[in-house]
mmCIF file of C-alpha atoms and ligand atoms in Angstrom:
data_model
loop_
_atom_site.group_PDB
_atom_site.id
_atom_site.type_symbol
_atom_site.label_atom_id
_atom_site.label_comp_id
_atom_site.label_asym_id
_atom_site.label_seq_id
_atom_site.Cartn_x
_atom_site.Cartn_y
_atom_site.Cartn_z
ATOM 1 C CA MET Q 21 34.486 3.264 -5.694
ATOM 2 C CA LEU Q 22 33.647 4.676 -2.052
ATOM 3 C CA ALA Q 23 35.626 2.092 0.019
ATOM 4 C CA ASP Q 24 36.013 2.859 3.877
ATOM 5 C CA SER Q 25 39.092 1.452 5.821
ATOM 6 C CA TYR Q 26 36.209 -1.381 7.322
ATOM 7 C CA GLY Q 27 35.462 -2.645 3.925
ATOM 8 C CA ARG Q 28 31.933 -1.732 3.269
ATOM 9 C CA ILE Q 29 31.199 -0.115 0.268
ATOM 10 C CA ALA Q 30 28.741 3.180 -0.245
ATOM 11 C CA THR Q 31 26.748 2.905 -3.646
ATOM 12 C CA ASP Q 32 23.994 4.746 -1.994
ATOM 13 C CA LEU Q 33 23.509 8.849 -1.959
ATOM 14 C CA ARG Q 34 21.231 10.706 -0.404
ATOM 15 C CA VAL Q 35 20.298 13.517 -1.435
ATOM 16 C CA SER Q 36 18.933 16.383 0.500
ATOM 17 C CA LEU Q 37 17.386 19.002 -1.943
ATOM 18 C CA THR Q 38 16.442 21.320 0.497
ATOM 19 C CA ASP Q 39 16.642 22.467 4.663
ATOM 20 C CA ARG Q 40 12.949 23.876 4.362
ATOM 21 C CA CYS Q 41 9.687 21.720 4.952
ATOM 22 C CA ASN Q 42 6.211 22.413 6.015
ATOM 23 C CA LEU Q 43 5.506 20.436 8.602
ATOM 24 C CA ARG Q 44 7.192 20.924 12.021
ATOM 25 C CA CYS Q 45 7.309 17.052 13.251
ATOM 26 C CA ALA Q 46 7.811 16.804 16.509
ATOM 27 C CA TYR Q 47 10.861 14.512 16.595
ATOM 28 C CA CYS Q 48 12.501 16.377 13.823
ATOM 29 C CA MET Q 49 11.936 20.177 14.189
ATOM 30 C CA PRO Q 50 10.233 22.773 16.628
ATOM 31 C CA PRO Q 51 7.041 24.489 16.401
ATOM 32 C CA GLU Q 52 8.729 27.689 14.864
ATOM 33 C CA GLY Q 53 11.062 25.858 12.423
ATOM 34 C CA LEU Q 54 14.874 26.735 12.089
ATOM 35 C CA ASP Q 55 17.199 29.621 10.315
ATOM 36 C CA TRP Q 56 16.998 27.731 6.789
ATOM 37 C CA LEU Q 57 20.259 27.856 4.571
ATOM 38 C CA PRO Q 58 21.052 30.883 2.746
ATOM 39 C CA THR Q 59 20.060 30.445 -0.647
ATOM 40 C CA PRO Q 60 23.428 31.502 -2.314
ATOM 41 C CA THR Q 61 24.526 28.556 -0.479
ATOM 42 C CA LEU Q 62 22.421 26.047 -1.892
ATOM 43 C CA LEU Q 63 23.350 23.606 -4.767
ATOM 44 C CA THR Q 64 21.732 25.036 -8.054
ATOM 45 C CA ASP Q 65 19.677 21.910 -10.068
ATOM 46 C CA ASP Q 66 22.861 21.819 -12.141
ATOM 47 C CA GLU Q 67 25.173 21.730 -9.262
ATOM 48 C CA VAL Q 68 23.098 18.775 -8.143
ATOM 49 C CA VAL Q 69 23.164 16.717 -10.905
ATOM 50 C CA ARG Q 70 26.977 17.362 -11.978
ATOM 51 C CA LEU Q 71 27.674 15.861 -8.105
ATOM 52 C CA ALA Q 72 25.441 13.417 -9.510
ATOM 53 C CA ARG Q 73 27.003 12.532 -12.193
ATOM 54 C CA ILE Q 74 30.541 11.667 -10.741
ATOM 55 C CA GLY Q 75 28.907 9.689 -7.960
ATOM 56 C CA VAL Q 76 27.424 7.021 -10.622
ATOM 57 C CA GLU Q 77 30.346 8.033 -13.077
ATOM 58 C CA ARG Q 78 33.285 7.629 -11.780
ATOM 59 C CA LEU Q 79 32.401 6.314 -7.998
ATOM 60 C CA GLY Q 80 29.835 3.261 -8.192
ATOM 61 C CA ILE Q 81 26.348 5.152 -6.785
ATOM 62 C CA THR Q 82 23.850 3.041 -7.833
ATOM 63 C CA GLU Q 83 21.198 4.196 -5.808
ATOM 64 C CA ILE Q 84 20.189 8.375 -5.214
ATOM 65 C CA ARG Q 85 17.278 8.909 -3.038
ATOM 66 C CA TYR Q 86 16.196 12.606 -2.926
ATOM 67 C CA THR Q 87 15.434 14.139 0.259
ATOM 68 C CA GLY Q 88 15.054 16.991 2.574
ATOM 69 C CA GLY Q 89 13.759 18.761 4.617
ATOM 70 C CA GLU Q 90 11.342 18.576 2.244
ATOM 71 C CA PRO Q 91 12.160 17.942 -1.298
ATOM 72 C CA LEU Q 92 9.049 18.624 -2.565
ATOM 73 C CA LEU Q 93 9.441 22.149 -1.527
ATOM 74 C CA ARG Q 94 12.410 22.302 -4.484
ATOM 75 C CA ARG Q 95 10.838 23.672 -7.542
ATOM 76 C CA GLY Q 96 13.291 21.945 -10.597
ATOM 77 C CA LEU Q 97 12.771 18.220 -8.426
ATOM 78 C CA PRO Q 98 10.668 16.685 -11.665
ATOM 79 C CA GLY Q 99 14.053 17.835 -13.905
ATOM 80 C CA ILE Q 100 16.942 16.759 -11.174
ATOM 81 C CA VAL Q 101 14.946 13.478 -11.626
ATOM 82 C CA ALA Q 102 14.610 13.533 -15.068
ATOM 83 C CA ARG Q 103 18.456 14.144 -15.665
ATOM 84 C CA THR Q 104 19.164 11.622 -12.370
ATOM 85 C CA ALA Q 105 17.080 8.862 -14.681
ATOM 86 C CA ALA Q 106 19.320 9.514 -17.716
ATOM 87 C CA LEU Q 107 23.143 8.869 -16.048
ATOM 88 C CA ARG Q 108 24.511 5.826 -17.208
ATOM 89 C CA PRO Q 109 24.696 3.413 -15.757
ATOM 90 C CA ARG Q 110 21.538 3.997 -14.741
ATOM 91 C CA PRO Q 111 21.309 4.340 -11.286
ATOM 92 C CA GLU Q 112 17.901 3.634 -9.609
ATOM 93 C CA THR Q 113 16.119 7.164 -7.904
ATOM 94 C CA SER Q 114 13.843 7.342 -5.108
ATOM 95 C CA LEU Q 115 12.037 10.716 -2.719
ATOM 96 C CA THR Q 116 11.402 10.238 0.615
ATOM 97 C CA THR Q 117 8.516 12.090 1.014
ATOM 98 C CA ASN Q 118 5.873 13.647 3.821
ATOM 99 C CA GLY Q 119 3.825 13.901 0.804
ATOM 100 C CA ILE Q 120 2.352 17.172 1.170
ATOM 101 C CA GLY Q 121 1.764 18.071 -2.544
ATOM 102 C CA LEU Q 122 2.351 14.654 -4.023
ATOM 103 C CA ALA Q 123 -1.257 14.299 -5.798
ATOM 104 C CA ARG Q 124 -0.058 17.160 -8.006
ATOM 105 C CA LEU Q 125 3.174 16.061 -8.556
ATOM 106 C CA ALA Q 126 3.357 12.055 -8.354
ATOM 107 C CA GLY Q 127 2.416 11.822 -12.187
ATOM 108 C CA PRO Q 128 5.575 14.541 -13.557
ATOM 109 C CA LEU Q 129 7.953 12.602 -10.802
ATOM 110 C CA ALA Q 130 6.905 8.946 -12.445
ATOM 111 C CA GLU Q 131 7.168 10.141 -16.087
ATOM 112 C CA ALA Q 132 10.747 11.967 -15.550
ATOM 113 C CA GLY Q 133 11.786 8.891 -14.710
ATOM 114 C CA LEU Q 134 11.573 8.564 -10.922
ATOM 115 C CA ASP Q 135 11.158 4.371 -9.338
ATOM 116 C CA ARG Q 136 10.324 4.482 -5.827
ATOM 117 C CA ILE Q 137 8.900 6.202 -3.085
ATOM 118 C CA ASN Q 138 8.957 6.557 0.880
ATOM 119 C CA VAL Q 139 6.048 8.725 2.752
ATOM 120 C CA SER Q 140 5.855 9.257 5.679
ATOM 121 C CA LEU Q 141 2.889 9.010 8.109
ATOM 122 C CA ASP Q 142 2.916 9.130 11.706
ATOM 123 C CA THR Q 143 -0.500 8.548 12.800
ATOM 124 C CA LEU Q 144 -4.750 8.283 11.027
ATOM 125 C CA ARG Q 145 -5.739 10.381 13.266
ATOM 126 C CA PRO Q 146 -6.347 14.352 12.418
ATOM 127 C CA ASP Q 147 -5.939 15.920 15.746
ATOM 128 C CA VAL Q 148 -2.930 13.369 16.428
ATOM 129 C CA PHE Q 149 -1.233 14.649 12.746
ATOM 130 C CA ARG Q 150 -2.087 18.022 14.362
ATOM 131 C CA THR Q 151 -0.211 17.792 17.768
ATOM 132 C CA LEU Q 152 3.023 16.007 16.061
ATOM 133 C CA ALA Q 153 3.194 18.012 12.954
ATOM 134 C CA LYS Q 154 1.645 21.159 14.195
ATOM 135 C CA ARG Q 155 -0.363 21.522 10.465
ATOM 136 C CA ASP Q 156 -3.376 19.963 9.851
ATOM 137 C CA ARG Q 157 -2.254 18.124 6.280
ATOM 138 C CA LEU Q 158 -3.551 14.411 7.170
ATOM 139 C CA ALA Q 159 -5.465 14.537 3.990
ATOM 140 C CA ASP Q 160 -3.027 15.957 1.730
ATOM 141 C CA VAL Q 161 -0.952 13.437 3.172
ATOM 142 C CA GLN Q 162 -3.327 10.668 1.954
ATOM 143 C CA ALA Q 163 -4.233 11.845 -0.919
ATOM 144 C CA GLY Q 164 -0.310 11.645 -2.007
ATOM 145 C CA LEU Q 165 -0.380 8.261 -1.329
ATOM 146 C CA VAL Q 166 -3.082 7.796 -3.169
ATOM 147 C CA ALA Q 167 -1.377 9.633 -5.920
ATOM 148 C CA ALA Q 168 1.595 7.791 -5.661
ATOM 149 C CA ALA Q 169 0.664 4.566 -6.107
ATOM 150 C CA GLY Q 170 -1.934 5.722 -8.745
ATOM 151 C CA ALA Q 171 0.955 7.173 -11.224
ATOM 152 C CA GLY Q 172 2.278 3.358 -10.657
ATOM 153 C CA LEU Q 173 5.204 3.938 -8.196
ATOM 154 C CA ALA Q 174 4.776 1.112 -6.474
ATOM 155 C CA PRO Q 175 5.088 -0.604 -3.965
ATOM 156 C CA VAL Q 176 4.959 3.066 -2.159
ATOM 157 C CA LYS Q 177 6.457 2.447 1.163
ATOM 158 C CA VAL Q 178 5.498 4.314 4.398
ATOM 159 C CA ASN Q 179 8.088 5.547 6.773
ATOM 160 C CA ALA Q 180 6.390 5.837 10.574
ATOM 161 C CA VAL Q 181 8.080 7.457 13.674
ATOM 162 C CA LEU Q 182 6.551 6.454 17.347
ATOM 163 C CA MET Q 183 6.953 8.732 20.135
ATOM 164 C CA ARG Q 184 5.624 7.471 23.233
ATOM 165 C CA GLY Q 185 2.243 9.275 24.483
ATOM 166 C CA VAL Q 186 1.179 10.934 21.058
ATOM 167 C CA ASN Q 187 0.859 8.069 18.491
ATOM 168 C CA GLU Q 188 2.321 5.112 19.755
ATOM 169 C CA ASP Q 189 -0.677 3.382 20.513
ATOM 170 C CA GLU Q 190 -1.074 3.189 16.535
ATOM 171 C CA ALA Q 191 1.352 0.891 15.489
ATOM 172 C CA VAL Q 192 -1.486 -1.934 14.796
ATOM 173 C CA ALA Q 193 -3.707 0.464 12.920
ATOM 174 C CA LEU Q 194 -0.985 1.787 10.724
ATOM 175 C CA LEU Q 195 0.091 -1.574 9.426
ATOM 176 C CA ARG Q 196 -3.948 -2.018 8.826
ATOM 177 C CA PHE Q 197 -4.019 0.623 6.945
ATOM 178 C CA CYS Q 198 -1.150 0.024 4.855
ATOM 179 C CA LEU Q 199 -2.115 -3.823 4.221
ATOM 180 C CA GLU Q 200 -5.219 -2.742 2.813
ATOM 181 C CA ARG Q 201 -3.763 -0.560 0.383
ATOM 182 C CA GLY Q 202 -1.265 -2.704 -0.259
ATOM 183 C CA TYR Q 203 1.614 -0.413 1.347
ATOM 184 C CA GLN Q 204 5.016 -1.808 2.811
ATOM 185 C CA LEU Q 205 4.914 -0.054 6.187
ATOM 186 C CA ARG Q 206 8.458 0.213 8.171
ATOM 187 C CA PHE Q 207 8.454 1.867 11.171
ATOM 188 C CA ILE Q 208 11.911 3.765 12.488
ATOM 189 C CA GLU Q 209 12.612 4.099 15.818
ATOM 190 C CA GLN Q 210 13.026 7.791 17.440
ATOM 191 C CA MET Q 211 16.602 9.149 16.763
ATOM 192 C CA PRO Q 212 18.826 11.968 18.760
ATOM 193 C CA LEU Q 213 19.089 13.965 15.179
ATOM 194 C CA ASP Q 214 16.097 16.547 16.190
ATOM 195 C CA ALA Q 215 17.218 20.628 16.445
ATOM 196 C CA GLN Q 216 15.420 20.904 20.024
ATOM 197 C CA HIS Q 217 17.934 18.504 21.745
ATOM 198 C CA GLY Q 218 14.436 16.873 23.149
ATOM 199 C CA TRP Q 219 15.400 12.865 22.508
ATOM 200 C CA ARG Q 220 15.550 10.765 25.144
ATOM 201 C CA ARG Q 221 16.896 7.067 25.761
ATOM 202 C CA ASP Q 222 14.401 6.436 27.919
ATOM 203 C CA ASN Q 223 11.569 7.580 26.962
ATOM 204 C CA MET Q 224 11.964 6.416 22.898
ATOM 205 C CA ILE Q 225 9.679 3.645 21.616
ATOM 206 C CA THR Q 226 12.064 0.756 20.914
ATOM 207 C CA ALA Q 227 11.602 -2.076 17.679
ATOM 208 C CA ASP Q 228 11.049 -4.684 19.986
ATOM 209 C CA GLU Q 229 7.881 -2.715 21.764
ATOM 210 C CA ILE Q 230 6.684 -2.205 18.020
ATOM 211 C CA LEU Q 231 7.192 -5.926 17.658
ATOM 212 C CA VAL Q 232 5.388 -7.029 20.960
ATOM 213 C CA ALA Q 233 2.506 -4.139 19.823
ATOM 214 C CA LEU Q 234 2.380 -5.946 16.433
ATOM 215 C CA SER Q 235 2.067 -9.151 17.246
ATOM 216 C CA ALA Q 236 -1.432 -8.686 19.545
ATOM 217 C CA GLU Q 237 -2.878 -8.772 16.719
ATOM 218 C CA PHE Q 238 -0.803 -9.999 13.711
ATOM 219 C CA SER Q 239 1.378 -12.976 13.615
ATOM 220 C CA LEU Q 240 4.406 -12.082 12.483
ATOM 221 C CA THR Q 241 7.517 -14.331 11.069
ATOM 222 C CA PRO Q 242 11.149 -13.015 10.353
ATOM 223 C CA ASP Q 243 12.024 -12.516 7.126
ATOM 224 C CA ASP Q 244 15.337 -14.595 5.575
ATOM 225 C CA GLU Q 245 18.053 -12.668 7.173
ATOM 226 C CA HIS Q 246 20.475 -12.967 3.855
ATOM 227 C CA ALA Q 247 17.514 -11.183 1.792
ATOM 228 C CA ARG Q 248 18.281 -7.807 4.035
ATOM 229 C CA GLY Q 249 21.656 -7.314 2.680
ATOM 230 C CA SER Q 250 22.103 -3.447 3.535
ATOM 231 C CA ALA Q 251 18.683 -2.518 3.706
ATOM 232 C CA PRO Q 252 18.287 -0.578 6.980
ATOM 233 C CA ALA Q 253 15.257 -2.503 8.112
ATOM 234 C CA GLU Q 254 14.068 -5.468 9.479
ATOM 235 C CA THR Q 255 11.471 -7.326 7.617
ATOM 236 C CA PHE Q 256 8.621 -9.809 9.075
ATOM 237 C CA LEU Q 257 6.214 -11.473 6.828
ATOM 238 C CA VAL Q 258 2.476 -10.540 7.890
ATOM 239 C CA ASP Q 259 -0.048 -13.102 8.507
ATOM 240 C CA GLY Q 260 2.266 -15.488 6.717
ATOM 241 C CA GLY Q 261 2.453 -13.172 3.417
ATOM 242 C CA PRO Q 262 3.172 -12.233 1.522
ATOM 243 C CA ALA Q 263 3.064 -8.785 2.886
ATOM 244 C CA ARG Q 264 5.726 -7.594 5.529
ATOM 245 C CA VAL Q 265 6.043 -4.985 7.473
ATOM 246 C CA GLY Q 266 9.549 -3.301 8.482
ATOM 247 C CA VAL Q 267 11.420 -2.487 11.593
ATOM 248 C CA ILE Q 268 14.096 -0.092 11.747
ATOM 249 C CA GLY Q 269 16.047 -0.392 15.246
ATOM 250 C CA SER Q 270 18.646 2.388 14.449
ATOM 251 C CA VAL Q 271 19.141 2.460 18.068
ATOM 252 C CA THR Q 272 18.640 -0.695 19.511
ATOM 253 C CA ARG Q 273 19.025 -2.666 16.576
ATOM 254 C CA PRO Q 274 21.947 -0.740 15.012
ATOM 255 C CA PHE Q 275 23.216 -2.057 11.542
ATOM 256 C CA CYS Q 276 26.176 0.388 10.693
ATOM 257 C CA GLY Q 277 28.094 -2.348 9.511
ATOM 258 C CA ALA Q 278 25.983 -3.380 6.463
ATOM 259 C CA CYS Q 279 25.450 0.703 5.699
ATOM 260 C CA ASP Q 280 26.410 1.207 2.356
ATOM 261 C CA ARG Q 281 24.821 5.424 2.434
ATOM 262 C CA VAL Q 282 26.535 8.061 2.237
ATOM 263 C CA ARG Q 283 24.955 11.320 2.137
ATOM 264 C CA LEU Q 284 25.586 15.226 0.563
ATOM 265 C CA THR Q 285 23.567 18.035 1.892
ATOM 266 C CA ALA Q 286 21.726 20.452 0.103
ATOM 267 C CA ASP Q 287 24.932 23.061 0.672
ATOM 268 C CA GLY Q 288 26.925 20.617 -1.131
ATOM 269 C CA GLN Q 289 28.510 18.668 1.968
ATOM 270 C CA VAL Q 290 29.288 15.150 1.953
ATOM 271 C CA ARG Q 291 29.171 13.127 4.991
ATOM 272 C CA ASN Q 292 29.849 9.381 5.446
ATOM 273 C CA CYS Q 293 26.970 8.784 7.937
ATOM 274 C CA LEU Q 294 24.034 10.810 9.373
ATOM 275 C CA PHE Q 295 25.592 10.582 12.790
ATOM 276 C CA ALA Q 296 28.919 11.884 11.541
ATOM 277 C CA ARG Q 297 30.621 15.221 13.094
ATOM 278 C CA THR Q 298 32.308 16.341 10.203
ATOM 279 C CA GLU Q 299 31.455 16.921 6.864
ATOM 280 C CA SER Q 300 33.455 17.922 3.225
ATOM 281 C CA ASN Q 301 32.566 20.407 1.124
ATOM 282 C CA LEU Q 302 32.276 19.885 -2.221
ATOM 283 C CA ARG Q 303 30.265 22.690 -3.056
ATOM 284 C CA ASP Q 304 33.670 25.401 -2.770
ATOM 285 C CA PRO Q 305 36.028 23.372 -4.725
ATOM 286 C CA MET Q 306 33.453 22.888 -7.535
ATOM 287 C CA ARG Q 307 32.268 26.687 -7.599
ATOM 288 C CA ALA Q 308 36.320 27.528 -7.540
ATOM 289 C CA GLY Q 309 36.689 25.299 -10.197
ATOM 290 C CA ALA Q 310 37.620 21.976 -9.030
ATOM 291 C CA SER Q 311 37.503 19.152 -11.965
ATOM 292 C CA ASP Q 312 35.379 16.151 -11.477
ATOM 293 C CA GLU Q 313 37.998 13.628 -10.472
ATOM 294 C CA GLU Q 314 39.304 16.412 -7.986
ATOM 295 C CA LEU Q 315 35.692 16.493 -6.817
ATOM 296 C CA ALA Q 316 35.945 12.967 -6.586
ATOM 297 C CA THR Q 317 38.920 12.417 -4.958
ATOM 298 C CA ILE Q 318 37.444 14.972 -1.863
ATOM 299 C CA TRP Q 319 34.502 12.253 -2.215
ATOM 300 C CA ARG Q 320 36.366 9.344 -2.030
ATOM 301 C CA ARG Q 321 38.747 10.574 0.591
ATOM 302 C CA ALA Q 322 35.733 11.547 3.127
ATOM 303 C CA VAL Q 323 33.683 8.096 2.971
ATOM 304 C CA ALA Q 324 37.409 6.421 3.559
ATOM 305 C CA ALA Q 325 37.803 8.357 6.992
ATOM 306 C CA LYS Q 326 33.540 6.559 8.223
ATOM 307 C CA LEU Q 327 33.975 5.759 12.173
ATOM 308 C CA PRO Q 328 32.700 1.728 12.240
ATOM 309 C CA GLY Q 329 29.642 2.824 13.933
ATOM 310 C CA HIS Q 330 27.758 5.766 14.825
ATOM 311 C CA GLY Q 331 28.169 5.601 18.069
ATOM 312 C CA ILE Q 332 25.146 5.934 19.690
ATOM 313 C CA ASN Q 333 25.367 3.425 22.658
ATOM 314 C CA ASP Q 334 28.323 4.675 23.224
ATOM 315 C CA PRO Q 335 28.380 6.580 26.580
ATOM 316 C CA GLY Q 336 30.540 9.672 24.931
ATOM 317 C CA PHE Q 337 28.329 9.923 22.052
ATOM 318 C CA LEU Q 338 27.270 13.564 21.033
ATOM 319 C CA GLN Q 339 24.475 14.498 18.668
ATOM 320 C CA PRO Q 340 25.358 15.685 15.680
ATOM 321 C CA SER Q 341 25.306 19.919 15.551
ATOM 322 C CA ARG Q 342 23.061 19.461 12.236
ATOM 323 C CA PRO Q 343 20.013 17.710 12.332
ATOM 324 C CA MET Q 344 18.227 15.182 10.260
ATOM 325 C CA SER Q 345 16.369 18.087 8.562
ATOM 326 C CA ALA Q 346 19.484 19.804 7.390
ATOM 327 C CA ILE Q 347 21.125 16.341 6.949
ATOM 328 C CA GLY Q 348 18.685 14.756 4.729
ATOM 329 C CA GLY Q 349 16.879 11.392 6.458
HETATM 330 N N1 SAM J 14 10.438 15.493 4.568
HETATM 331 C C1 SAM J 14 10.511 14.031 4.111
HETATM 332 C C2 SAM J 14 9.331 13.112 4.832
HETATM 333 O O1 SAM J 14 9.104 13.395 5.887
HETATM 334 O O2 SAM J 14 10.022 11.999 4.605
HETATM 335 C C3 SAM J 14 11.755 13.277 4.134
HETATM 336 C C4 SAM J 14 13.300 13.985 5.615
HETATM 337 S S1 SAM J 14 12.450 13.380 6.436
HETATM 338 C C5 SAM J 14 14.124 14.081 7.945
HETATM 339 C C6 SAM J 14 13.010 12.092 6.280
HETATM 340 C C7 SAM J 14 12.621 10.670 7.488
HETATM 341 O O3 SAM J 14 13.543 10.747 8.548
HETATM 342 C C8 SAM J 14 11.155 11.097 7.517
HETATM 343 O O4 SAM J 14 10.587 9.354 7.507
HETATM 344 C C9 SAM J 14 11.210 11.058 9.051
HETATM 345 O O5 SAM J 14 10.105 10.765 9.738
HETATM 346 C C10 SAM J 14 12.139 10.595 9.601
HETATM 347 N N2 SAM J 14 12.734 11.525 10.932
HETATM 348 C C11 SAM J 14 12.707 12.462 11.400
HETATM 349 N N3 SAM J 14 13.392 12.780 12.509
HETATM 350 C C12 SAM J 14 13.621 11.717 12.435
HETATM 351 C C13 SAM J 14 14.002 11.013 13.996
HETATM 352 N N4 SAM J 14 14.781 12.121 15.017
HETATM 353 N N5 SAM J 14 14.599 9.860 14.526
HETATM 354 C C14 SAM J 14 13.874 9.014 13.454
HETATM 355 N N6 SAM J 14 13.380 9.389 12.176
HETATM 356 C C15 SAM J 14 13.352 10.591 11.753
#
């Protein structure tokens, strides 16, 4: 098992398949993009699947979520998903994507064995999408959502980040949009993980603000606290249910005590927290011929050293040197 010294067990593996993205969301990346990781440093499809297998067979991983960067940019994605879904015990396989290209890929991914999908959608206004993401792709994202639901990847979850002065007034409209289509909306508080280091605590939209905005139009009833488990989102029944909305208060309502996640970057580094300042290299030992058990041992040690919390609210907090796009959200 992947246990840390505070009694938490990591069972949920987030695998970044690329640090590249075709959007430039202001809370994540500068308009000009970043220096992408050189291709030879990236795990091959076979290396990704080998590490996933070690996680599942030896370390108790029960869920694998592919992310990035933008995972749909990874050419081998359907094959990676199919090989992951064939592992035993079969892990739940999911994907977090910006939805561009999903109209074409939703069917093949569902056929490959993908179980669940999260699509990021921060605005319903094309002009705001252009301002926020620096690309004119709102229609592609919306087509991707329709295709995901049509392919049976239900319930489709939608992730939204609100930014002050940009899309902060869209909480109600986004929820209405999702309710009408049967999507499950979750708002994520903006975290200090942007490559530009532009995040400011006093400028972020908090979970409280989001709930106040939603409560003006909907009646929100907190969901059963026990049902939350290790899920990052606090969920609320909307107008008595059964529809729900989630709020992930990573900054103002941290949930580190229940965290069951561990991350693998596209270049084969284990991170025991989004905000970790150290990583453990699995790629180089793997390429030097390490056995499955030797890799599992490095991985166990990496998780054992996990700190009790992400530390964002500590006075001495330092943002990790890798941005979100290179860690895998
Ligand atoms: N490209 C994919 C996507 O857009 O979903 C997957 C990677 S992206 C890093 C994963 C999630 O992280 C998205 O929902 C995105 O909105 C969110 N995200 C990125 N930067 C963030 C930040 N600074 N704070 C909070 N959420 C962030």
